[in-house]
Amino acid sequence: MLKALFLTMLTLALVKSQDTEETITYTQCTDGYEWDPVRQQCKDACKGGMKCVNHYGGYLCLPKTAQIIVNNEQPQQETQPAEGTSGATTGVVAASSMATSGVLPGGGFVASAAAVAGPEMQTGRNNFVIRRNPADPQRIPSNPSHRIQCAAGYEQSEHNVCQDIDECTAGTHNCRADQVCINLRGSFACQCPPGYQKRGEQCVDIDECTIPPYCHQRCVNTPGSFYCQCSPGFQLAANNYTCVDINECDASNQCAQQCYNILGSFICQCNQGYELSSDRLNCEDIDECRTSSYLCQYQCVNEPGKFSCMCPQGYQVVRSRTCQDINECETTNECREDEMCWNYHGGFRCYPRNPCQDPYILTPENRCVCPVSNAMCRELPQSIVYKYMSIRSDRSVPSDIFQIQATTIYANTINTFRIKSGNENGEFYLRQTSPVSAMLVLVKSLSGPREHIVDLEMLTVSSIGTFRTSSVLRLTIIVGPFSF
C-alpha cells in the first residue's frame, strides 16, 4: 500500500514539474524507435515522408514541415489513456497536463488528440484540433515565454511559429562573389548568374555564339550574354535575332537618278544618256558625239543626257540624224523676175531666163538659134540649149551623170558626139550610146562648192557629104559643198 502511494506521488510530482517547464522535451518513443537527441524527435517512426513526434502513450505522424506549438490551457479533467495507443494507427493521442498541436505553416493541418474525422474537432480534455484550412496565426497563442524547437534554416517568429530564414538577405550564406544566392525554404542555393555556368567552383561565361542557332547572321559574345549583328544592308528585327533587308532606296537613297533595292544592298542606274561614275552613285553625261562619228550626217552636238544633230546652211534635219537639202526655189529666193531659180545641193542660184547671146535668139522651145540669114552664124553652132544640173561633192566615180540626145533626126545622116569645152582637166568622158544619143560620164571626183560649164556638141553630117551642121548643149554642173 505504501509502495503504491509512493508511486502515485512520484507521478504527480513529474506532472507538476512538466507544468512549470517552458520547453517540453520528449525522450520516450514507442517500441521499435529510438530518440534522436540532435533532432529532439523520434526517428523512423513514420512512413511516406512523415515525421514522428513522440507523445504520451504513443506518437504523432506529421509532415516534416509541421511545427509544434505549446498551449497553456489546462484540461478540465484528466483521464488515463489506453496504454500503447498510437496516433499513427488510431488517430488518438493522450496527454497529461499540456497538449501539443502539429501545425503545417503553408496551409496544412494541426494534429489533434481526437480522431481525424472533420475539418475541425476539439476536445475539452486536451484541446487538440485538426485544421484542413490554413493555420491562422491569430488563433495560435503567442506567449513569448514558451519556446519552440525549429528545424535548421527556420527561426521562431513573434507568433511562435517557425518561419524560413532568408540567408541571402541576412548575409549568412557562403556563396562566392561571382555567384548569386537563391533563398530556399529552410536553406539556400548558390547559382551562377544568367549567361554563366558552373565549372568546378567557378562561374565561367557561356559562349552562346557556339550554340547555334542564336543569331540569324552574326553573333557577338559578351560576358554573361551575347548580342546579334547583321551584315551591311541588313538590320535587326524586333526580336533582336532575325536580320531583315534594309531598303536603302526608301531609307536613304544615295543614287543620283535611279535606285534599285536588292537583298542586302542596292544598285544605282542612270537615265538614258548618262553612265555611272566611279563612285557608283552619281551619273555622268555620256558624250555620244565622241563615241561614234556616224551618229549624225553632218555635225553632232552633245547635250545633257542626249545629243542632237545639226545640218549646214541650206539643209534641214530629217529623221533626227540625216540632212536634206532645202529647195529654196520653192520657199524663198532672191532671184529677179527676169531670172530663174535653180536649186542645187546646199543652195540655189539665179540664172537669166533668156540666156541667148547675140547673134542667137530665143525660140518658144527655149532654144537659142542662130539664124541662117545672119552671116555670123555660118561658123557657129546652129543652136545652143542651156541645161543645169547639180551633183554632190565627192561623188563616186565613174558615174553616168547626164544623157544627150538628138531632138531632130534626119535621114541619111551620121551623128557624132564630143566634149567641145569645159573638160580641160579631164573630169568627164562622153560615151556614145546610140546613133542619136550619148552619155556624159564623171571619171574624176569633184569637190564643191564649184560650178562646171561643159559644152557637149553633136555633129550631123549627111551620108553623101553635102550637109553638115552642129548643135551644142551647154551643161552647167553645180557641185554642192557636201557629200549629201
CSV table of C-alpha atoms in Angstrom, one decimal:
chain,number,residue,atom,x,y,z
A,1,MET,CA,0.0,0.0,0.0
A,2,LEU,CA,2.8,2.4,0.9
A,3,LYS,CA,4.6,1.4,-2.3
A,4,ALA,CA,1.5,2.3,-4.4
A,5,LEU,CA,1.1,5.6,-2.6
A,6,PHE,CA,4.8,6.4,-3.3
A,7,LEU,CA,4.4,5.8,-7.0
A,8,THR,CA,1.3,8.0,-7.2
A,9,MET,CA,3.0,10.9,-5.5
A,10,LEU,CA,6.1,10.5,-7.8
A,11,THR,CA,3.9,10.6,-10.9
A,12,LEU,CA,2.1,13.8,-9.6
A,13,ALA,CA,5.4,15.4,-9.0
A,14,LEU,CA,6.6,14.7,-12.5
A,15,VAL,CA,3.4,16.1,-13.9
A,16,LYS,CA,3.8,19.3,-11.9
A,17,SER,CA,7.4,19.7,-12.9
A,18,GLN,CA,6.3,19.5,-16.6
A,19,ASP,CA,3.7,22.2,-16.0
A,20,THR,CA,6.4,24.7,-15.0
A,21,GLU,CA,8.9,24.0,-17.9
A,22,GLU,CA,8.9,26.4,-20.8
A,23,THR,CA,10.2,23.8,-23.3
A,24,ILE,CA,8.9,20.3,-23.4
A,25,THR,CA,11.3,17.6,-24.4
A,26,TYR,CA,10.1,14.1,-25.3
A,27,THR,CA,12.5,11.4,-24.7
A,28,GLN,CA,10.2,8.4,-24.7
A,29,CYS,CA,9.5,6.6,-28.0
A,30,THR,CA,7.3,3.6,-28.7
A,31,ASP,CA,8.7,0.2,-29.3
A,32,GLY,CA,10.9,-0.1,-32.3
A,33,TYR,CA,12.0,3.6,-32.4
A,34,GLU,CA,14.8,5.4,-30.7
A,35,TRP,CA,15.1,9.0,-29.6
A,36,ASP,CA,17.3,11.4,-31.6
A,37,PRO,CA,18.9,13.9,-29.2
A,38,VAL,CA,20.1,16.1,-32.0
A,39,ARG,CA,16.7,16.5,-33.8
A,40,GLN,CA,14.8,16.1,-30.5
A,41,GLN,CA,12.3,13.7,-32.0
A,42,CYS,CA,11.7,10.0,-32.7
A,43,LYS,CA,13.2,9.0,-35.9
A,44,ASP,CA,12.0,6.4,-38.4
A,45,ALA,CA,8.7,6.1,-36.7
A,46,CYS,CA,6.5,7.3,-39.6
A,47,LYS,CA,6.5,6.4,-43.3
A,48,GLY,CA,5.7,8.2,-46.5
A,49,GLY,CA,7.8,11.2,-45.9
A,50,MET,CA,6.1,12.0,-42.5
A,51,LYS,CA,8.0,12.7,-39.3
A,52,CYS,CA,7.4,11.1,-35.9
A,53,VAL,CA,6.5,13.3,-32.9
A,54,ASN,CA,6.5,11.3,-29.6
A,55,HIS,CA,3.6,11.8,-27.4
A,56,TYR,CA,2.4,10.4,-24.1
A,57,GLY,CA,1.4,6.8,-24.6
A,58,GLY,CA,2.1,7.0,-28.4
A,59,TYR,CA,3.3,9.3,-31.2
A,60,LEU,CA,2.1,11.6,-33.9
A,61,CYS,CA,2.9,11.3,-37.6
A,62,LEU,CA,3.1,14.8,-39.0
A,63,PRO,CA,4.5,16.3,-42.2
A,64,LYS,CA,8.2,17.3,-42.0
A,65,THR,CA,7.2,20.9,-42.2
A,66,ALA,CA,4.8,20.8,-39.3
A,67,GLN,CA,5.6,22.8,-36.2
A,68,ILE,CA,4.9,22.0,-32.5
A,69,ILE,CA,3.1,24.8,-30.5
A,70,VAL,CA,2.6,24.7,-26.8
A,71,ASN,CA,-0.9,25.5,-25.4
A,72,ASN,CA,-1.2,26.8,-21.8
A,73,GLU,CA,-4.8,25.8,-21.3
A,74,GLN,CA,-5.3,23.1,-18.7
A,75,PRO,CA,-7.5,20.2,-19.4
A,76,GLN,CA,-10.7,20.2,-17.4
A,77,GLN,CA,-10.2,16.6,-16.3
A,78,GLU,CA,-7.6,14.0,-16.6
A,79,THR,CA,-8.2,10.5,-17.8
A,80,GLN,CA,-5.7,7.7,-18.1
A,81,PRO,CA,-5.1,7.0,-21.8
A,82,ALA,CA,-5.1,3.5,-23.1
A,83,GLU,CA,-1.6,2.0,-22.9
A,84,GLY,CA,0.2,1.5,-26.2
A,85,THR,CA,-2.2,3.6,-28.3
A,86,SER,CA,-0.5,5.1,-31.4
A,87,GLY,CA,-1.7,8.2,-33.2
A,88,ALA,CA,-0.3,6.9,-36.4
A,89,THR,CA,-2.8,4.0,-36.4
A,90,THR,CA,-5.8,5.2,-34.4
A,91,GLY,CA,-5.6,9.0,-34.7
A,92,VAL,CA,-6.0,9.4,-30.9
A,93,VAL,CA,-3.2,10.8,-28.6
A,94,ALA,CA,-3.3,11.0,-24.8
A,95,ALA,CA,-1.8,14.0,-22.9
A,96,SER,CA,-1.4,14.8,-19.3
A,97,SER,CA,-1.3,18.5,-18.1
A,98,MET,CA,-0.4,20.1,-21.5
A,99,ALA,CA,-1.3,19.5,-25.1
A,100,THR,CA,0.7,19.8,-28.4
A,101,SER,CA,-0.6,20.6,-31.8
A,102,GLY,CA,1.2,19.9,-35.2
A,103,VAL,CA,0.9,22.9,-37.5
A,104,LEU,CA,1.8,23.0,-41.2
A,105,PRO,CA,2.6,26.7,-41.9
A,106,GLY,CA,1.9,26.6,-45.6
A,107,GLY,CA,-1.8,25.7,-45.2
A,108,GLY,CA,-1.6,22.1,-43.9
A,109,PHE,CA,-3.2,20.9,-40.7
A,110,VAL,CA,-2.9,20.8,-36.9
A,111,ALA,CA,-2.8,17.3,-35.5
A,112,SER,CA,-5.3,16.7,-32.6
A,113,ALA,CA,-5.7,14.1,-29.9
A,114,ALA,CA,-9.2,13.5,-31.3
A,115,ALA,CA,-9.8,11.2,-34.2
A,116,VAL,CA,-9.1,12.8,-37.6
A,117,ALA,CA,-12.7,13.0,-38.7
A,118,GLY,CA,-13.6,16.5,-39.8
A,119,PRO,CA,-12.3,19.9,-40.8
A,120,GLU,CA,-12.0,20.9,-37.1
A,121,MET,CA,-12.6,18.9,-33.9
A,122,GLN,CA,-11.8,20.0,-30.4
A,123,THR,CA,-12.0,18.1,-27.1
A,124,GLY,CA,-12.4,19.6,-23.7
A,125,ARG,CA,-9.7,17.2,-22.3
A,126,ASN,CA,-6.6,18.1,-24.3
A,127,ASN,CA,-7.6,20.9,-26.7
A,128,PHE,CA,-6.0,19.3,-29.8
A,129,VAL,CA,-7.6,20.3,-33.2
A,130,ILE,CA,-7.2,19.2,-36.8
A,131,ARG,CA,-7.4,22.1,-39.3
A,132,ARG,CA,-7.9,21.5,-43.1
A,133,ASN,CA,-7.7,25.2,-43.7
A,134,PRO,CA,-4.5,27.3,-43.5
A,135,ALA,CA,-3.5,27.8,-39.9
A,136,ASP,CA,-4.5,31.2,-38.5
A,137,PRO,CA,-1.6,32.7,-36.5
A,138,GLN,CA,-4.1,34.8,-34.5
A,139,ARG,CA,-5.7,31.6,-33.2
A,140,ILE,CA,-2.4,30.3,-32.0
A,141,PRO,CA,-1.3,31.6,-28.6
A,142,SER,CA,1.7,33.8,-28.9
A,143,ASN,CA,3.2,33.6,-25.5
A,144,PRO,CA,6.9,34.5,-25.7
A,145,SER,CA,7.6,32.7,-22.5
A,146,HIS,CA,7.3,29.4,-24.4
A,147,ARG,CA,9.9,28.3,-26.8
A,148,ILE,CA,9.5,26.0,-29.8
A,149,GLN,CA,12.0,23.8,-31.5
A,150,CYS,CA,12.5,24.8,-35.2
A,151,ALA,CA,14.4,22.8,-37.8
A,152,ALA,CA,17.6,24.0,-39.3
A,153,GLY,CA,17.0,27.0,-41.6
A,154,TYR,CA,14.0,28.2,-39.7
A,155,GLU,CA,13.5,30.5,-36.7
A,156,GLN,CA,10.7,31.3,-34.2
A,157,SER,CA,8.5,34.2,-35.2
A,158,GLU,CA,6.6,36.5,-33.0
A,159,HIS,CA,3.6,34.3,-33.4
A,160,ASN,CA,5.5,31.3,-32.1
A,161,VAL,CA,5.7,29.7,-35.5
A,162,CYS,CA,8.8,28.6,-37.3
A,163,GLN,CA,9.5,30.8,-40.3
A,164,ASP,CA,12.1,30.4,-43.0
A,165,ILE,CA,15.4,32.3,-42.6
A,166,ASP,CA,16.4,34.3,-45.7
A,167,GLU,CA,20.1,33.6,-45.6
A,168,CYS,CA,20.6,35.7,-48.8
A,169,THR,CA,19.1,38.8,-47.2
A,170,ALA,CA,20.7,38.2,-43.9
A,171,GLY,CA,24.1,37.7,-45.5
A,172,THR,CA,24.7,34.4,-43.7
A,173,HIS,CA,25.2,32.4,-46.9
A,174,ASN,CA,28.6,31.3,-48.2
A,175,CYS,CA,28.1,32.0,-51.9
A,176,ARG,CA,31.1,33.3,-53.9
A,177,ALA,CA,31.3,36.8,-55.2
A,178,ASP,CA,30.7,35.6,-58.7
A,179,GLN,CA,27.6,33.6,-57.6
A,180,VAL,CA,24.0,34.5,-56.9
A,181,CYS,CA,22.3,33.5,-53.7
A,182,ILE,CA,18.9,31.9,-54.1
A,183,ASN,CA,16.8,31.5,-50.9
A,184,LEU,CA,15.0,28.2,-50.4
A,185,ARG,CA,12.6,27.0,-47.7
A,186,GLY,CA,14.9,26.1,-44.9
A,187,SER,CA,18.1,26.6,-46.9
A,188,PHE,CA,19.7,28.5,-49.8
A,189,ALA,CA,21.5,27.7,-53.0
A,190,CYS,CA,24.4,29.3,-54.8
A,191,GLN,CA,23.9,29.7,-58.5
A,192,CYS,CA,25.8,31.3,-61.4
A,193,PRO,CA,24.2,34.4,-62.8
A,194,PRO,CA,22.5,34.2,-66.2
A,195,GLY,CA,24.9,33.7,-69.0
A,196,TYR,CA,27.4,31.7,-66.8
A,197,GLN,CA,27.8,28.1,-66.0
A,198,LYS,CA,29.5,26.4,-63.1
A,199,ARG,CA,32.8,24.8,-63.8
A,200,GLY,CA,34.3,23.4,-60.6
A,201,GLU,CA,33.8,26.1,-58.0
A,202,GLN,CA,33.9,29.0,-60.5
A,203,CYS,CA,31.3,30.5,-62.8
A,204,VAL,CA,32.6,30.8,-66.3
A,205,ASP,CA,31.0,32.7,-69.2
A,206,ILE,CA,28.8,30.7,-71.6
A,207,ASP,CA,29.8,31.4,-75.2
A,208,GLU,CA,26.2,31.5,-76.6
A,209,CYS,CA,27.7,32.0,-80.1
A,210,THR,CA,28.9,28.4,-80.2
A,211,ILE,CA,25.5,27.1,-79.6
A,212,PRO,CA,23.6,27.6,-82.8
A,213,PRO,CA,21.3,28.9,-83.9
A,214,TYR,CA,21.2,32.1,-81.8
A,215,CYS,CA,21.7,34.8,-84.4
A,216,HIS,CA,20.5,35.0,-87.9
A,217,GLN,CA,23.8,36.3,-89.3
A,218,ARG,CA,26.5,37.2,-86.8
A,219,CYS,CA,26.8,36.6,-83.1
A,220,VAL,CA,28.9,38.6,-80.7
A,221,ASN,CA,29.6,37.1,-77.3
A,222,THR,CA,29.8,39.3,-74.2
A,223,PRO,CA,30.5,38.4,-70.5
A,224,GLY,CA,27.3,36.8,-69.4
A,225,SER,CA,25.4,37.5,-72.5
A,226,PHE,CA,25.5,38.0,-76.3
A,227,TYR,CA,24.0,40.1,-79.0
A,228,CYS,CA,23.3,39.7,-82.7
A,229,GLN,CA,24.7,41.8,-85.5
A,230,CYS,CA,23.7,42.0,-89.1
A,231,SER,CA,25.7,42.2,-92.3
A,232,PRO,CA,25.8,45.6,-94.1
A,233,GLY,CA,22.5,46.1,-95.8
A,234,PHE,CA,20.5,44.4,-93.1
A,235,GLN,CA,19.1,45.5,-89.7
A,236,LEU,CA,17.9,43.6,-86.6
A,237,ALA,CA,14.2,42.9,-86.4
A,238,ALA,CA,12.2,43.5,-83.3
A,239,ASN,CA,13.1,40.1,-81.9
A,240,ASN,CA,16.8,41.1,-81.9
A,241,TYR,CA,17.7,37.9,-83.7
A,242,THR,CA,16.5,38.0,-87.2
A,243,CYS,CA,18.1,40.2,-89.8
A,244,VAL,CA,15.8,41.9,-92.3
A,245,ASP,CA,16.8,43.7,-95.5
A,246,ILE,CA,17.2,47.5,-95.5
A,247,ASN,CA,15.5,49.1,-98.4
A,248,GLU,CA,18.2,51.7,-99.0
A,249,CYS,CA,16.2,53.3,-101.8
A,250,ASP,CA,13.5,54.3,-99.3
A,251,ALA,CA,15.6,54.8,-96.2
A,252,SER,CA,18.5,56.9,-97.6
A,253,ASN,CA,18.5,57.0,-101.3
A,254,GLN,CA,22.1,57.9,-102.3
A,255,CYS,CA,21.6,57.4,-106.0
A,256,ALA,CA,21.7,60.4,-108.2
A,257,GLN,CA,19.0,59.1,-110.6
A,258,GLN,CA,17.6,55.6,-110.3
A,259,CYS,CA,17.8,53.3,-107.3
A,260,TYR,CA,17.0,49.6,-107.2
A,261,ASN,CA,17.0,47.7,-103.9
A,262,ILE,CA,18.4,44.2,-103.8
A,263,LEU,CA,18.9,41.8,-100.9
A,264,GLY,CA,21.4,43.3,-98.6
A,265,SER,CA,22.4,46.2,-100.8
A,266,PHE,CA,21.2,48.4,-103.7
A,267,ILE,CA,22.4,49.4,-107.1
A,268,CYS,CA,22.2,52.7,-108.9
A,269,GLN,CA,21.4,53.2,-112.5
A,270,CYS,CA,21.3,56.2,-114.8
A,271,ASN,CA,18.8,57.5,-117.2
A,272,GLN,CA,19.5,57.2,-120.9
A,273,GLY,CA,22.3,59.3,-122.0
A,274,TYR,CA,24.1,59.0,-118.6
A,275,GLU,CA,26.6,56.5,-117.2
A,276,LEU,CA,27.6,55.7,-113.6
A,277,SER,CA,30.6,57.5,-112.3
A,278,SER,CA,33.4,55.7,-110.4
A,279,ASP,CA,31.6,56.1,-107.1
A,280,ARG,CA,28.7,54.0,-108.5
A,281,LEU,CA,26.3,56.6,-107.1
A,282,ASN,CA,26.4,59.6,-109.4
A,283,CYS,CA,25.7,59.8,-113.1
A,284,GLU,CA,27.8,61.5,-115.7
A,285,ASP,CA,26.7,62.6,-119.1
A,286,ILE,CA,27.7,60.4,-122.0
A,287,ASP,CA,29.3,62.3,-124.8
A,288,GLU,CA,27.7,60.4,-127.6
A,289,CYS,CA,29.4,62.5,-130.2
A,290,ARG,CA,32.8,61.2,-129.1
A,291,THR,CA,31.7,57.6,-129.1
A,292,SER,CA,30.9,57.5,-132.8
A,293,SER,CA,31.4,59.7,-135.9
A,294,TYR,CA,28.4,58.1,-137.6
A,295,LEU,CA,25.6,59.4,-135.4
A,296,CYS,CA,24.9,62.5,-137.4
A,297,GLN,CA,25.3,63.0,-141.1
A,298,TYR,CA,26.8,66.4,-140.6
A,299,GLN,CA,27.5,67.6,-137.1
A,300,CYS,CA,26.8,66.0,-133.6
A,301,VAL,CA,26.0,68.3,-130.7
A,302,ASN,CA,26.3,66.8,-127.2
A,303,GLU,CA,23.6,67.8,-124.7
A,304,PRO,CA,23.0,66.7,-121.0
A,305,GLY,CA,21.7,63.2,-121.3
A,306,LYS,CA,21.3,63.3,-125.1
A,307,PHE,CA,22.7,64.6,-128.3
A,308,SER,CA,21.3,66.3,-131.4
A,309,CYS,CA,22.3,66.6,-135.0
A,310,MET,CA,22.8,69.8,-136.9
A,311,CYS,CA,22.9,70.4,-140.6
A,312,PRO,CA,24.7,73.1,-142.6
A,313,GLN,CA,23.0,76.1,-144.1
A,314,GLY,CA,20.8,75.1,-147.0
A,315,TYR,CA,19.9,71.8,-145.3
A,316,GLN,CA,17.4,70.6,-142.7
A,317,VAL,CA,17.5,67.7,-140.3
A,318,VAL,CA,15.2,64.8,-141.1
A,319,ARG,CA,14.7,61.6,-139.0
A,320,SER,CA,16.9,63.3,-136.3
A,321,ARG,CA,20.2,62.5,-137.9
A,322,THR,CA,20.3,63.0,-141.7
A,323,CYS,CA,20.4,66.2,-143.6
A,324,GLN,CA,18.2,67.0,-146.5
A,325,ASP,CA,18.6,69.8,-149.0
A,326,ILE,CA,16.2,72.7,-148.7
A,327,ASN,CA,14.7,73.7,-152.0
A,328,GLU,CA,15.0,77.5,-151.7
A,329,CYS,CA,13.4,77.9,-155.1
A,330,GLU,CA,10.2,76.6,-153.7
A,331,THR,CA,10.4,78.5,-150.5
A,332,THR,CA,12.2,81.8,-150.5
A,333,ASN,CA,14.8,83.1,-153.0
A,334,GLU,CA,16.2,86.4,-154.2
A,335,CYS,CA,16.0,85.9,-157.9
A,336,ARG,CA,14.6,88.7,-160.1
A,337,GLU,CA,11.7,88.3,-162.4
A,338,ASP,CA,13.9,88.0,-165.4
A,339,GLU,CA,15.8,85.3,-163.7
A,340,MET,CA,15.0,81.7,-162.9
A,341,CYS,CA,16.0,80.0,-159.7
A,342,TRP,CA,18.0,76.8,-159.9
A,343,ASN,CA,18.3,74.8,-156.7
A,344,TYR,CA,21.3,72.7,-156.0
A,345,HIS,CA,22.5,70.6,-153.0
A,346,GLY,CA,23.0,73.1,-150.3
A,347,GLY,CA,21.9,76.3,-152.1
A,348,PHE,CA,20.4,77.9,-155.1
A,349,ARG,CA,21.4,80.1,-158.0
A,350,CYS,CA,19.7,82.6,-160.2
A,351,TYR,CA,20.2,82.3,-164.0
A,352,PRO,CA,18.8,84.5,-166.7
A,353,ARG,CA,15.6,83.4,-168.2
A,354,ASN,CA,16.9,84.3,-171.7
A,355,PRO,CA,20.5,83.0,-171.8
A,356,CYS,CA,20.8,83.7,-175.6
A,357,GLN,CA,23.6,86.0,-176.7
A,358,ASP,CA,23.9,87.8,-180.0
A,359,PRO,CA,23.5,86.6,-182.7
A,360,TYR,CA,21.3,83.9,-181.1
A,361,ILE,CA,17.7,84.4,-180.5
A,362,LEU,CA,15.3,82.6,-178.1
A,363,THR,CA,12.7,80.3,-179.6
A,364,PRO,CA,9.5,79.2,-177.9
A,365,GLU,CA,11.2,75.8,-177.2
A,366,ASN,CA,13.8,77.7,-175.0
A,367,ARG,CA,16.5,77.1,-177.6
A,368,CYS,CA,19.0,79.7,-178.7
A,369,VAL,CA,19.1,79.6,-182.5
A,370,CYS,CA,21.5,81.4,-184.8
A,371,PRO,CA,19.5,82.5,-187.9
A,372,VAL,CA,20.8,81.1,-191.2
A,373,SER,CA,20.3,84.5,-192.8
A,374,ASN,CA,22.9,86.0,-190.5
A,375,ALA,CA,26.4,85.8,-191.9
A,376,MET,CA,27.9,85.5,-188.4
A,377,CYS,CA,26.1,82.2,-187.9
A,378,ARG,CA,28.0,80.4,-190.7
A,379,GLU,CA,30.8,79.3,-188.4
A,380,LEU,CA,28.8,79.0,-185.3
A,381,PRO,CA,26.7,76.1,-184.0
A,382,GLN,CA,23.2,76.2,-185.4
A,383,SER,CA,21.6,76.0,-181.9
A,384,ILE,CA,22.6,76.1,-178.2
A,385,VAL,CA,20.5,74.6,-175.5
A,386,TYR,CA,21.1,75.6,-171.8
A,387,LYS,CA,20.8,72.9,-169.2
A,388,TYR,CA,21.5,72.8,-165.5
A,389,MET,CA,22.3,70.0,-163.0
A,390,SER,CA,23.7,69.6,-159.5
A,391,ILE,CA,25.7,66.8,-158.1
A,392,ARG,CA,27.0,66.1,-154.6
A,393,SER,CA,30.6,66.7,-153.6
A,394,ASP,CA,32.9,63.7,-153.8
A,395,ARG,CA,30.6,61.6,-155.8
A,396,SER,CA,31.9,58.2,-156.5
A,397,VAL,CA,33.4,57.6,-160.0
A,398,PRO,CA,33.0,56.5,-162.7
A,399,SER,CA,29.4,57.7,-162.7
A,400,ASP,CA,26.9,58.4,-165.5
A,401,ILE,CA,25.6,61.9,-164.8
A,402,PHE,CA,23.9,63.3,-168.0
A,403,GLN,CA,22.5,61.9,-171.3
A,404,ILE,CA,22.4,63.9,-174.5
A,405,GLN,CA,20.1,63.0,-177.4
A,406,ALA,CA,19.2,64.5,-180.8
A,407,THR,CA,15.8,66.0,-180.9
A,408,THR,CA,15.6,66.1,-184.7
A,409,ILE,CA,16.6,63.1,-186.8
A,410,TYR,CA,17.4,63.5,-190.4
A,411,ALA,CA,17.6,60.7,-193.0
A,412,ASN,CA,20.8,59.6,-194.4
A,413,THR,CA,22.8,61.4,-191.7
A,414,ILE,CA,25.5,60.4,-189.3
A,415,ASN,CA,25.7,61.9,-185.7
A,416,THR,CA,28.8,62.1,-183.7
A,417,PHE,CA,29.3,63.5,-180.1
A,418,ARG,CA,32.1,65.2,-178.4
A,419,ILE,CA,33.0,67.5,-175.5
A,420,LYS,CA,33.7,70.8,-177.1
A,421,SER,CA,34.8,72.7,-174.0
A,422,GLY,CA,34.9,72.6,-170.2
A,423,ASN,CA,36.9,69.4,-169.8
A,424,GLU,CA,40.4,70.8,-169.6
A,425,ASN,CA,41.2,68.7,-166.5
A,426,GLY,CA,39.7,65.5,-167.9
A,427,GLU,CA,37.0,65.1,-165.3
A,428,PHE,CA,34.4,63.9,-167.9
A,429,TYR,CA,34.1,61.5,-170.7
A,430,LEU,CA,31.4,61.3,-173.4
A,431,ARG,CA,30.3,57.9,-174.4
A,432,GLN,CA,28.1,57.4,-177.5
A,433,THR,CA,25.3,55.0,-176.6
A,434,SER,CA,23.4,55.1,-179.9
A,435,PRO,CA,23.4,56.8,-183.3
A,436,VAL,CA,21.4,59.6,-181.8
A,437,SER,CA,22.5,59.7,-178.1
A,438,ALA,CA,25.5,59.8,-175.8
A,439,MET,CA,26.2,59.6,-172.1
A,440,LEU,CA,28.4,62.0,-170.1
A,441,VAL,CA,30.5,60.1,-167.6
A,442,LEU,CA,32.2,61.6,-164.5
A,443,VAL,CA,35.6,60.0,-164.3
A,444,LYS,CA,37.2,62.1,-161.6
A,445,SER,CA,35.7,63.1,-158.3
A,446,LEU,CA,34.6,66.7,-157.9
A,447,SER,CA,34.6,68.7,-154.7
A,448,GLY,CA,32.4,71.7,-154.1
A,449,PRO,CA,31.2,74.2,-153.9
A,450,ARG,CA,32.0,74.6,-157.6
A,451,GLU,CA,30.4,75.3,-161.0
A,452,HIS,CA,31.4,73.5,-164.2
A,453,ILE,CA,30.2,74.6,-167.6
A,454,VAL,CA,30.6,71.8,-170.2
A,455,ASP,CA,29.7,72.2,-173.9
A,456,LEU,CA,28.5,69.0,-175.4
A,457,GLU,CA,28.4,69.1,-179.2
A,458,MET,CA,26.6,66.9,-181.7
A,459,LEU,CA,27.8,66.9,-185.3
A,460,THR,CA,25.4,65.9,-188.0
A,461,VAL,CA,26.8,65.0,-191.5
A,462,SER,CA,24.9,63.7,-194.5
A,463,SER,CA,26.0,60.4,-195.8
A,464,ILE,CA,26.8,61.9,-199.2
A,465,GLY,CA,28.8,64.7,-197.7
A,466,THR,CA,26.6,67.6,-198.9
A,467,PHE,CA,25.3,68.6,-195.5
A,468,ARG,CA,27.0,69.4,-192.2
A,469,THR,CA,25.6,71.0,-189.0
A,470,SER,CA,26.2,71.1,-185.2
A,471,SER,CA,24.3,71.7,-182.1
A,472,VAL,CA,25.6,72.4,-178.6
A,473,LEU,CA,24.2,71.6,-175.2
A,474,ARG,CA,25.7,73.9,-172.7
A,475,LEU,CA,25.5,72.0,-169.4
A,476,THR,CA,26.1,73.9,-166.1
A,477,ILE,CA,27.1,71.4,-163.4
A,478,ILE,CA,26.9,72.8,-159.8
A,479,VAL,CA,28.9,70.7,-157.3
A,480,GLY,CA,27.5,71.0,-153.8
A,481,PRO,CA,29.7,71.7,-150.8
A,482,PHE,CA,28.9,68.4,-149.1
A,483,SER,CA,28.5,64.8,-149.9
A,484,PHE,CA,24.9,64.7,-149.1
